Amino acid sequence: MSNFSLQDWYLSDSQIKLISVIKHHVKAILVTPGAKQLNSLTWMFENHQILGQVSLQDCCSALEISISLIRIRMQYEIYANHLNLINLFNSQLPEVLSEEILVHVDMDLNALRVAKLIWSNPGVNMEQLIKLTDSDIGLSIHLEKLNKFIAKQENQYYLPGRNISNHQNINWAKCWSFYD
């Protein structure tokens, strides 16, 4: 796949505009700290709707893309850009990921709880995670159980849906480009 433009995909003008809206928010999250980043995080992860503006749900519905896929992919981009977004947004772990995690961790609800904390606090370190759990739930054991789903950079944890060290799990990610 070399340098394809959006027009090369035979998308309608309205589809291209919707992709541009998503692209705008992705760029704001990745490169614009402050109020714009916070607004875009809210737009991306909290189903936030502003009167007269298109929501992520609207974009995904019109483009026939899973909103969960976009959010999981955004978590990967947050990891790839080594962002620390502790306590900046509140988001539900996508159901598809919750179900997969629960099956993998043999229905361990505390492991799922840890996954949810990492999802809503990408870049969290162990000390912050201990404070967020507010109890001794065997954090190290649960992090080990979640190894397939979390990624770690230095001492920061992310939940991009797959452990990044296993490259076969993220081949789909190479098709996502908001940088052109």
mmCIF file of N, CA and C in Angstrom, residues 9-127:
data_model
loop_
_atom_site.group_PDB
_atom_site.id
_atom_site.type_symbol
_atom_site.label_atom_id
_atom_site.label_comp_id
_atom_site.label_asym_id
_atom_site.label_seq_id
_atom_site.Cartn_x
_atom_site.Cartn_y
_atom_site.Cartn_z
ATOM 1 N N TRP A 9 -9.729 5.787 -2.527
ATOM 2 C CA TRP A 9 -10.579 4.750 -1.950
ATOM 3 C C TRP A 9 -12.018 4.862 -2.443
ATOM 4 N N TYR A 10 -12.293 5.748 -3.370
ATOM 5 C CA TYR A 10 -13.628 5.944 -3.940
ATOM 6 C C TYR A 10 -14.654 6.259 -2.859
ATOM 7 N N LEU A 11 -14.279 7.189 -2.016
ATOM 8 C CA LEU A 11 -15.172 7.638 -0.962
ATOM 9 C C LEU A 11 -15.939 8.857 -1.443
ATOM 10 N N SER A 12 -17.126 9.010 -0.921
ATOM 11 C CA SER A 12 -17.916 10.183 -1.271
ATOM 12 C C SER A 12 -17.339 11.405 -0.559
ATOM 13 N N ASP A 13 -17.747 12.587 -0.999
ATOM 14 C CA ASP A 13 -17.296 13.823 -0.363
ATOM 15 C C ASP A 13 -17.689 13.854 1.107
ATOM 16 N N SER A 14 -18.892 13.387 1.431
ATOM 17 C CA SER A 14 -19.309 13.401 2.837
ATOM 18 C C SER A 14 -18.507 12.415 3.672
ATOM 19 N N GLN A 15 -18.144 11.267 3.107
ATOM 20 C CA GLN A 15 -17.307 10.324 3.845
ATOM 21 C C GLN A 15 -15.921 10.925 4.100
ATOM 22 N N ILE A 16 -15.383 11.593 3.113
ATOM 23 C CA ILE A 16 -14.080 12.241 3.273
ATOM 24 C C ILE A 16 -14.145 13.315 4.356
ATOM 25 N N LYS A 17 -15.246 14.062 4.406
ATOM 26 C CA LYS A 17 -15.411 15.086 5.443
ATOM 27 C C LYS A 17 -15.489 14.457 6.833
ATOM 28 N N LEU A 18 -16.193 13.329 6.944
ATOM 29 C CA LEU A 18 -16.302 12.652 8.240
ATOM 30 C C LEU A 18 -14.949 12.112 8.685
ATOM 31 N N ILE A 19 -14.186 11.564 7.761
ATOM 32 C CA ILE A 19 -12.839 11.091 8.082
ATOM 33 C C ILE A 19 -11.976 12.266 8.520
ATOM 34 N N SER A 20 -12.150 13.403 7.881
ATOM 35 C CA SER A 20 -11.395 14.600 8.257
ATOM 36 C C SER A 20 -11.733 15.064 9.677
ATOM 37 N N VAL A 21 -12.989 14.909 10.076
ATOM 38 C CA VAL A 21 -13.388 15.268 11.440
ATOM 39 C C VAL A 21 -12.657 14.370 12.430
ATOM 40 N N ILE A 22 -12.650 13.067 12.170
ATOM 41 C CA ILE A 22 -11.942 12.129 13.052
ATOM 42 C C ILE A 22 -10.455 12.475 13.073
ATOM 43 N N LYS A 23 -9.889 12.719 11.908
ATOM 44 C CA LYS A 23 -8.471 13.049 11.785
ATOM 45 C C LYS A 23 -8.136 14.296 12.610
ATOM 46 N N HIS A 24 -8.989 15.296 12.559
ATOM 47 C CA HIS A 24 -8.785 16.527 13.334
ATOM 48 C C HIS A 24 -8.675 16.205 14.826
ATOM 49 N N HIS A 25 -9.579 15.382 15.331
ATOM 50 C CA HIS A 25 -9.570 15.049 16.760
ATOM 51 C C HIS A 25 -8.368 14.185 17.130
ATOM 52 N N VAL A 26 -7.999 13.275 16.255
ATOM 53 C CA VAL A 26 -6.814 12.446 16.515
ATOM 54 C C VAL A 26 -5.576 13.334 16.637
ATOM 55 N N LYS A 27 -5.408 14.244 15.706
ATOM 56 C CA LYS A 27 -4.253 15.148 15.754
ATOM 57 C C LYS A 27 -4.271 16.009 17.009
ATOM 58 N N ALA A 28 -5.439 16.481 17.407
ATOM 59 C CA ALA A 28 -5.540 17.303 18.621
ATOM 60 C C ALA A 28 -5.123 16.498 19.852
ATOM 61 N N ILE A 29 -5.508 15.242 19.899
ATOM 62 C CA ILE A 29 -5.135 14.393 21.039
ATOM 63 C C ILE A 29 -3.630 14.158 21.056
ATOM 64 N N LEU A 30 -3.055 13.916 19.899
ATOM 65 C CA LEU A 30 -1.652 13.516 19.833
ATOM 66 C C LEU A 30 -0.657 14.666 19.911
ATOM 67 N N VAL A 31 -1.043 15.847 19.422
ATOM 68 C CA VAL A 31 -0.035 16.913 19.321
ATOM 69 C C VAL A 31 -0.451 18.257 19.909
ATOM 70 N N THR A 32 -1.617 18.364 20.515
ATOM 71 C CA THR A 32 -2.073 19.663 21.011
ATOM 72 C C THR A 32 -2.499 19.563 22.473
ATOM 73 N N PRO A 33 -1.538 19.563 23.402
ATOM 74 C CA PRO A 33 -1.919 19.499 24.812
ATOM 75 C C PRO A 33 -2.741 20.724 25.217
ATOM 76 N N GLY A 34 -3.564 20.545 26.205
ATOM 77 C CA GLY A 34 -4.379 21.648 26.705
ATOM 78 C C GLY A 34 -5.847 21.438 26.417
ATOM 79 N N ALA A 35 -6.562 22.542 26.275
ATOM 80 C CA ALA A 35 -8.019 22.495 26.115
ATOM 81 C C ALA A 35 -8.449 21.739 24.859
ATOM 82 N N LYS A 36 -7.753 21.930 23.748
ATOM 83 C CA LYS A 36 -8.129 21.225 22.516
ATOM 84 C C LYS A 36 -7.962 19.722 22.687
ATOM 85 N N GLN A 37 -6.888 19.309 23.335
ATOM 86 C CA GLN A 37 -6.669 17.889 23.577
ATOM 87 C C GLN A 37 -7.777 17.328 24.464
ATOM 88 N N LEU A 38 -8.122 18.045 25.522
ATOM 89 C CA LEU A 38 -9.185 17.595 26.423
ATOM 90 C C LEU A 38 -10.523 17.488 25.703
ATOM 91 N N ASN A 39 -10.835 18.480 24.871
ATOM 92 C CA ASN A 39 -12.091 18.435 24.103
ATOM 93 C C ASN A 39 -12.113 17.235 23.169
ATOM 94 N N SER A 40 -10.986 16.968 22.523
ATOM 95 C CA SER A 40 -10.936 15.847 21.594
ATOM 96 C C SER A 40 -10.952 14.506 22.315
ATOM 97 N N LEU A 41 -10.320 14.428 23.477
ATOM 98 C CA LEU A 41 -10.403 13.199 24.272
ATOM 99 C C LEU A 41 -11.846 12.922 24.680
ATOM 100 N N THR A 42 -12.534 13.959 25.108
ATOM 101 C CA THR A 42 -13.945 13.826 25.468
ATOM 102 C C THR A 42 -14.760 13.382 24.260
ATOM 103 N N TRP A 43 -14.517 13.996 23.112
ATOM 104 C CA TRP A 43 -15.232 13.655 21.879
ATOM 105 C C TRP A 43 -14.958 12.200 21.495
ATOM 106 N N MET A 44 -13.707 11.777 21.614
ATOM 107 C CA MET A 44 -13.308 10.442 21.181
ATOM 108 C C MET A 44 -13.799 9.348 22.119
ATOM 109 N N PHE A 45 -13.761 9.588 23.421
ATOM 110 C CA PHE A 45 -13.977 8.496 24.364
ATOM 111 C C PHE A 45 -15.255 8.580 25.200
ATOM 112 N N GLU A 46 -15.948 9.709 25.207
ATOM 113 C CA GLU A 46 -17.066 9.844 26.134
ATOM 114 C C GLU A 46 -18.423 10.030 25.469
ATOM 115 N N ASN A 47 -18.537 9.764 24.197
ATOM 116 C CA ASN A 47 -19.812 9.949 23.485
ATOM 117 C C ASN A 47 -20.344 11.362 23.631
ATOM 118 N N HIS A 48 -19.449 12.311 23.759
ATOM 119 C CA HIS A 48 -19.813 13.713 23.953
ATOM 120 C C HIS A 48 -20.370 14.300 22.654
ATOM 121 N N GLN A 49 -21.501 14.945 22.766
ATOM 122 C CA GLN A 49 -22.107 15.575 21.598
ATOM 123 C C GLN A 49 -22.325 17.054 21.871
ATOM 124 N N ILE A 50 -21.947 17.857 20.898
ATOM 125 C CA ILE A 50 -22.158 19.298 20.983
ATOM 126 C C ILE A 50 -23.176 19.652 19.904
ATOM 127 N N LEU A 51 -24.160 20.420 20.293
ATOM 128 C CA LEU A 51 -25.204 20.819 19.357
ATOM 129 C C LEU A 51 -24.595 21.422 18.095
ATOM 130 N N GLY A 52 -24.977 20.894 16.958
ATOM 131 C CA GLY A 52 -24.499 21.411 15.686
ATOM 132 C C GLY A 52 -23.196 20.786 15.202
ATOM 133 N N GLN A 53 -22.591 19.920 16.024
ATOM 134 C CA GLN A 53 -21.354 19.259 15.616
ATOM 135 C C GLN A 53 -21.583 17.755 15.505
ATOM 136 N N VAL A 54 -20.849 17.152 14.608
ATOM 137 C CA VAL A 54 -20.967 15.722 14.401
ATOM 138 C C VAL A 54 -20.217 14.986 15.519
ATOM 139 N N SER A 55 -20.796 13.905 16.019
ATOM 140 C CA SER A 55 -20.166 13.121 17.081
ATOM 141 C C SER A 55 -19.363 11.974 16.472
ATOM 142 N N LEU A 56 -18.542 11.341 17.284
ATOM 143 C CA LEU A 56 -17.814 10.164 16.817
ATOM 144 C C LEU A 56 -18.796 9.076 16.420
ATOM 145 N N GLN A 57 -19.853 8.922 17.183
ATOM 146 C CA GLN A 57 -20.869 7.916 16.851
ATOM 147 C C GLN A 57 -21.480 8.199 15.487
ATOM 148 N N ASP A 58 -21.772 9.460 15.200
ATOM 149 C CA ASP A 58 -22.310 9.839 13.890
ATOM 150 C C ASP A 58 -21.321 9.483 12.779
ATOM 151 N N CYS A 59 -20.048 9.824 12.986
ATOM 152 C CA CYS A 59 -19.018 9.525 11.981
ATOM 153 C C CYS A 59 -18.922 8.022 11.740
ATOM 154 N N CYS A 60 -18.846 7.270 12.814
ATOM 155 C CA CYS A 60 -18.692 5.820 12.677
ATOM 156 C C CYS A 60 -19.911 5.182 12.033
ATOM 157 N N SER A 61 -21.083 5.640 12.390
ATOM 158 C CA SER A 61 -22.307 5.095 11.774
ATOM 159 C C SER A 61 -22.332 5.366 10.279
ATOM 160 N N ALA A 62 -22.029 6.587 9.894
ATOM 161 C CA ALA A 62 -22.058 6.952 8.472
ATOM 162 C C ALA A 62 -20.970 6.240 7.676
ATOM 163 N N LEU A 63 -19.826 5.995 8.314
ATOM 164 C CA LEU A 63 -18.717 5.327 7.634
ATOM 165 C C LEU A 63 -18.769 3.800 7.771
ATOM 166 N N GLU A 64 -19.743 3.331 8.546
ATOM 167 C CA GLU A 64 -19.908 1.903 8.814
ATOM 168 C C GLU A 64 -18.641 1.300 9.419
ATOM 169 N N ILE A 65 -18.121 2.007 10.422
ATOM 170 C CA ILE A 65 -16.935 1.585 11.161
ATOM 171 C C ILE A 65 -17.347 1.391 12.614
ATOM 172 N N SER A 66 -16.803 0.390 13.241
ATOM 173 C CA SER A 66 -17.069 0.164 14.657
ATOM 174 C C SER A 66 -16.426 1.260 15.495
ATOM 175 N N ILE A 67 -17.216 1.881 16.351
ATOM 176 C CA ILE A 67 -16.691 2.916 17.241
ATOM 177 C C ILE A 67 -15.639 2.314 18.173
ATOM 178 N N SER A 68 -15.824 1.057 18.548
ATOM 179 C CA SER A 68 -14.847 0.377 19.404
ATOM 180 C C SER A 68 -13.502 0.259 18.704
ATOM 181 N N LEU A 69 -13.513 -0.056 17.421
ATOM 182 C CA LEU A 69 -12.270 -0.169 16.663
ATOM 183 C C LEU A 69 -11.513 1.158 16.647
ATOM 184 N N ILE A 70 -12.240 2.247 16.441
ATOM 185 C CA ILE A 70 -11.605 3.570 16.426
ATOM 186 C C ILE A 70 -11.002 3.876 17.797
ATOM 187 N N ARG A 71 -11.727 3.584 18.853
ATOM 188 C CA ARG A 71 -11.224 3.879 20.203
ATOM 189 C C ARG A 71 -10.031 3.001 20.572
ATOM 190 N N ILE A 72 -10.094 1.737 20.215
ATOM 191 C CA ILE A 72 -8.960 0.846 20.485
ATOM 192 C C ILE A 72 -7.739 1.318 19.703
ATOM 193 N N ARG A 73 -7.958 1.693 18.461
ATOM 194 C CA ARG A 73 -6.856 2.193 17.641
ATOM 195 C C ARG A 73 -6.285 3.491 18.218
ATOM 196 N N MET A 74 -7.150 4.343 18.770
ATOM 197 C CA MET A 74 -6.689 5.579 19.384
ATOM 198 C C MET A 74 -5.821 5.271 20.601
ATOM 199 N N GLN A 75 -6.187 4.254 21.357
ATOM 200 C CA GLN A 75 -5.370 3.844 22.497
ATOM 201 C C GLN A 75 -3.978 3.413 22.024
ATOM 202 N N TYR A 76 -3.918 2.744 20.884
ATOM 203 C CA TYR A 76 -2.614 2.366 20.325
ATOM 204 C C TYR A 76 -1.806 3.621 19.973
ATOM 205 N N GLU A 77 -2.453 4.605 19.370
ATOM 206 C CA GLU A 77 -1.759 5.840 19.006
ATOM 207 C C GLU A 77 -1.263 6.582 20.255
ATOM 208 N N ILE A 78 -2.046 6.561 21.317
ATOM 209 C CA ILE A 78 -1.631 7.176 22.579
ATOM 210 C C ILE A 78 -0.376 6.468 23.091
ATOM 211 N N TYR A 79 -0.385 5.139 23.018
ATOM 212 C CA TYR A 79 0.796 4.356 23.402
ATOM 213 C C TYR A 79 1.987 4.693 22.501
ATOM 214 N N ALA A 80 1.780 4.659 21.196
ATOM 215 C CA ALA A 80 2.860 4.881 20.234
ATOM 216 C C ALA A 80 3.490 6.267 20.389
ATOM 217 N N ASN A 81 2.688 7.234 20.853
ATOM 218 C CA ASN A 81 3.183 8.592 21.049
ATOM 219 C C ASN A 81 3.605 8.854 22.499
ATOM 220 N N HIS A 82 3.585 7.796 23.297
ATOM 221 C CA HIS A 82 4.057 7.829 24.672
ATOM 222 C C HIS A 82 3.410 8.951 25.485
ATOM 223 N N LEU A 83 2.081 9.097 25.336
ATOM 224 C CA LEU A 83 1.359 10.131 26.077
ATOM 225 C C LEU A 83 0.993 9.631 27.464
ATOM 226 N N ASN A 84 0.913 10.538 28.385
ATOM 227 C CA ASN A 84 0.486 10.257 29.743
ATOM 228 C C ASN A 84 -0.812 11.023 29.954
ATOM 229 N N LEU A 85 -1.939 10.320 29.951
ATOM 230 C CA LEU A 85 -3.249 10.975 30.013
ATOM 231 C C LEU A 85 -4.021 10.526 31.257
ATOM 232 N N ILE A 86 -3.398 10.672 32.401
ATOM 233 C CA ILE A 86 -3.996 10.255 33.660
ATOM 234 C C ILE A 86 -5.095 11.236 34.061
ATOM 235 N N ASN A 87 -6.256 10.692 34.402
ATOM 236 C CA ASN A 87 -7.391 11.474 34.902
ATOM 237 C C ASN A 87 -7.847 12.581 33.955
ATOM 238 N N LEU A 88 -7.706 12.394 32.652
ATOM 239 C CA LEU A 88 -8.131 13.421 31.702
ATOM 240 C C LEU A 88 -9.463 13.099 31.030
ATOM 241 N N PHE A 89 -9.829 11.837 30.993
ATOM 242 C CA PHE A 89 -11.116 11.476 30.402
ATOM 243 C C PHE A 89 -11.674 10.246 31.102
ATOM 244 N N ASN A 90 -12.952 10.039 30.934
ATOM 245 C CA ASN A 90 -13.628 8.896 31.527
ATOM 246 C C ASN A 90 -14.247 8.093 30.391
ATOM 247 N N SER A 91 -13.851 6.868 30.273
ATOM 248 C CA SER A 91 -14.328 6.081 29.146
ATOM 249 C C SER A 91 -14.613 4.654 29.569
ATOM 250 N N GLN A 92 -15.635 4.099 28.982
ATOM 251 C CA GLN A 92 -15.941 2.690 29.193
ATOM 252 C C GLN A 92 -15.055 1.846 28.295
ATOM 253 N N LEU A 93 -14.527 0.785 28.831
ATOM 254 C CA LEU A 93 -13.782 -0.177 28.034
ATOM 255 C C LEU A 93 -14.753 -0.769 27.019
ATOM 256 N N PRO A 94 -14.406 -0.800 25.732
ATOM 257 C CA PRO A 94 -15.335 -1.353 24.739
ATOM 258 C C PRO A 94 -15.768 -2.773 25.112
ATOM 259 N N GLU A 95 -17.030 -3.045 24.914
ATOM 260 C CA GLU A 95 -17.599 -4.334 25.300
ATOM 261 C C GLU A 95 -16.855 -5.500 24.652
ATOM 262 N N VAL A 96 -16.495 -5.352 23.397
ATOM 263 C CA VAL A 96 -15.797 -6.421 22.701
ATOM 264 C C VAL A 96 -14.471 -6.747 23.385
ATOM 265 N N LEU A 97 -13.789 -5.734 23.883
ATOM 266 C CA LEU A 97 -12.524 -5.934 24.579
ATOM 267 C C LEU A 97 -12.765 -6.479 25.986
ATOM 268 N N SER A 98 -13.782 -5.972 26.660
ATOM 269 C CA SER A 98 -14.129 -6.480 27.998
ATOM 270 C C SER A 98 -14.416 -7.972 27.954
ATOM 271 N N GLU A 99 -15.193 -8.380 26.971
ATOM 272 C CA GLU A 99 -15.539 -9.794 26.846
ATOM 273 C C GLU A 99 -14.306 -10.644 26.572
ATOM 274 N N GLU A 100 -13.443 -10.179 25.687
ATOM 275 C CA GLU A 100 -12.233 -10.931 25.366
ATOM 276 C C GLU A 100 -11.320 -11.035 26.588
ATOM 277 N N ILE A 101 -11.198 -9.945 27.331
ATOM 278 C CA ILE A 101 -10.368 -9.954 28.538
ATOM 279 C C ILE A 101 -10.937 -10.918 29.566
ATOM 280 N N LEU A 102 -12.231 -10.854 29.807
ATOM 281 C CA LEU A 102 -12.843 -11.741 30.801
ATOM 282 C C LEU A 102 -12.626 -13.210 30.466
ATOM 283 N N VAL A 103 -12.746 -13.561 29.206
ATOM 284 C CA VAL A 103 -12.514 -14.953 28.806
ATOM 285 C C VAL A 103 -11.050 -15.324 29.058
ATOM 286 N N HIS A 104 -10.145 -14.432 28.690
ATOM 287 C CA HIS A 104 -8.710 -14.703 28.831
ATOM 288 C C HIS A 104 -8.276 -14.815 30.292
ATOM 289 N N VAL A 105 -8.880 -14.040 31.181
ATOM 290 C CA VAL A 105 -8.475 -14.036 32.595
ATOM 291 C C VAL A 105 -9.402 -14.896 33.447
ATOM 292 N N ASP A 106 -10.115 -15.810 32.820
ATOM 293 C CA ASP A 106 -11.006 -16.745 33.527
ATOM 294 C C ASP A 106 -12.003 -16.035 34.437
ATOM 295 N N MET A 107 -12.627 -15.005 33.883
ATOM 296 C CA MET A 107 -13.693 -14.257 34.552
ATOM 297 C C MET A 107 -13.233 -13.542 35.830
ATOM 298 N N ASP A 108 -11.978 -13.191 35.917
ATOM 299 C CA ASP A 108 -11.429 -12.465 37.065
ATOM 300 C C ASP A 108 -11.850 -10.996 36.960
ATOM 301 N N LEU A 109 -12.833 -10.611 37.764
ATOM 302 C CA LEU A 109 -13.367 -9.256 37.708
ATOM 303 C C LEU A 109 -12.367 -8.204 38.181
ATOM 304 N N ASN A 110 -11.456 -8.566 39.073
ATOM 305 C CA ASN A 110 -10.428 -7.611 39.489
ATOM 306 C C ASN A 110 -9.448 -7.333 38.359
ATOM 307 N N ALA A 111 -9.120 -8.338 37.568
ATOM 308 C CA ALA A 111 -8.252 -8.117 36.402
ATOM 309 C C ALA A 111 -8.961 -7.185 35.408
ATOM 310 N N LEU A 112 -10.249 -7.394 35.209
ATOM 311 C CA LEU A 112 -11.016 -6.511 34.330
ATOM 312 C C LEU A 112 -11.033 -5.094 34.901
ATOM 313 N N ARG A 113 -11.151 -4.970 36.194
ATOM 314 C CA ARG A 113 -11.137 -3.655 36.846
ATOM 315 C C ARG A 113 -9.811 -2.942 36.575
ATOM 316 N N VAL A 114 -8.710 -3.664 36.670
ATOM 317 C CA VAL A 114 -7.392 -3.087 36.384
ATOM 318 C C VAL A 114 -7.321 -2.658 34.921
ATOM 319 N N ALA A 115 -7.836 -3.497 34.024
ATOM 320 C CA ALA A 115 -7.850 -3.157 32.589
ATOM 321 C C ALA A 115 -8.640 -1.870 32.356
ATOM 322 N N LYS A 116 -9.761 -1.724 33.011
ATOM 323 C CA LYS A 116 -10.580 -0.518 32.862
ATOM 324 C C LYS A 116 -9.840 0.719 33.365
ATOM 325 N N LEU A 117 -9.101 0.579 34.447
ATOM 326 C CA LEU A 117 -8.330 1.709 34.971
ATOM 327 C C LEU A 117 -7.228 2.127 33.999
ATOM 328 N N ILE A 118 -6.556 1.150 33.415
ATOM 329 C CA ILE A 118 -5.499 1.473 32.456
ATOM 330 C C ILE A 118 -6.116 2.095 31.205
ATOM 331 N N TRP A 119 -7.250 1.582 30.751
ATOM 332 C CA TRP A 119 -7.932 2.125 29.573
ATOM 333 C C TRP A 119 -8.240 3.611 29.755
ATOM 334 N N SER A 120 -8.760 3.979 30.912
ATOM 335 C CA SER A 120 -9.157 5.367 31.162
ATOM 336 C C SER A 120 -8.002 6.246 31.646
ATOM 337 N N ASN A 121 -6.846 5.653 31.840
ATOM 338 C CA ASN A 121 -5.678 6.393 32.320
ATOM 339 C C ASN A 121 -4.421 5.940 31.572
ATOM 340 N N PRO A 122 -4.412 6.075 30.250
ATOM 341 C CA PRO A 122 -3.242 5.597 29.510
ATOM 342 C C PRO A 122 -1.969 6.327 29.939
ATOM 343 N N GLY A 123 -0.918 5.542 30.154
ATOM 344 C CA GLY A 123 0.335 6.104 30.624
ATOM 345 C C GLY A 123 0.474 6.046 32.134
ATOM 346 N N VAL A 124 -0.465 5.403 32.796
ATOM 347 C CA VAL A 124 -0.444 5.299 34.253
ATOM 348 C C VAL A 124 0.760 4.462 34.684
ATOM 349 N N ASN A 125 1.390 4.863 35.785
ATOM 350 C CA ASN A 125 2.492 4.057 36.319
ATOM 351 C C ASN A 125 1.991 3.240 37.502
ATOM 352 N N MET A 126 2.841 2.380 38.029
ATOM 353 C CA MET A 126 2.420 1.471 39.100
ATOM 354 C C MET A 126 1.952 2.226 40.335
ATOM 355 N N GLU A 127 2.678 3.257 40.729
ATOM 356 C CA GLU A 127 2.292 4.030 41.908
ATOM 357 C C GLU A 127 0.899 4.654 41.732
#
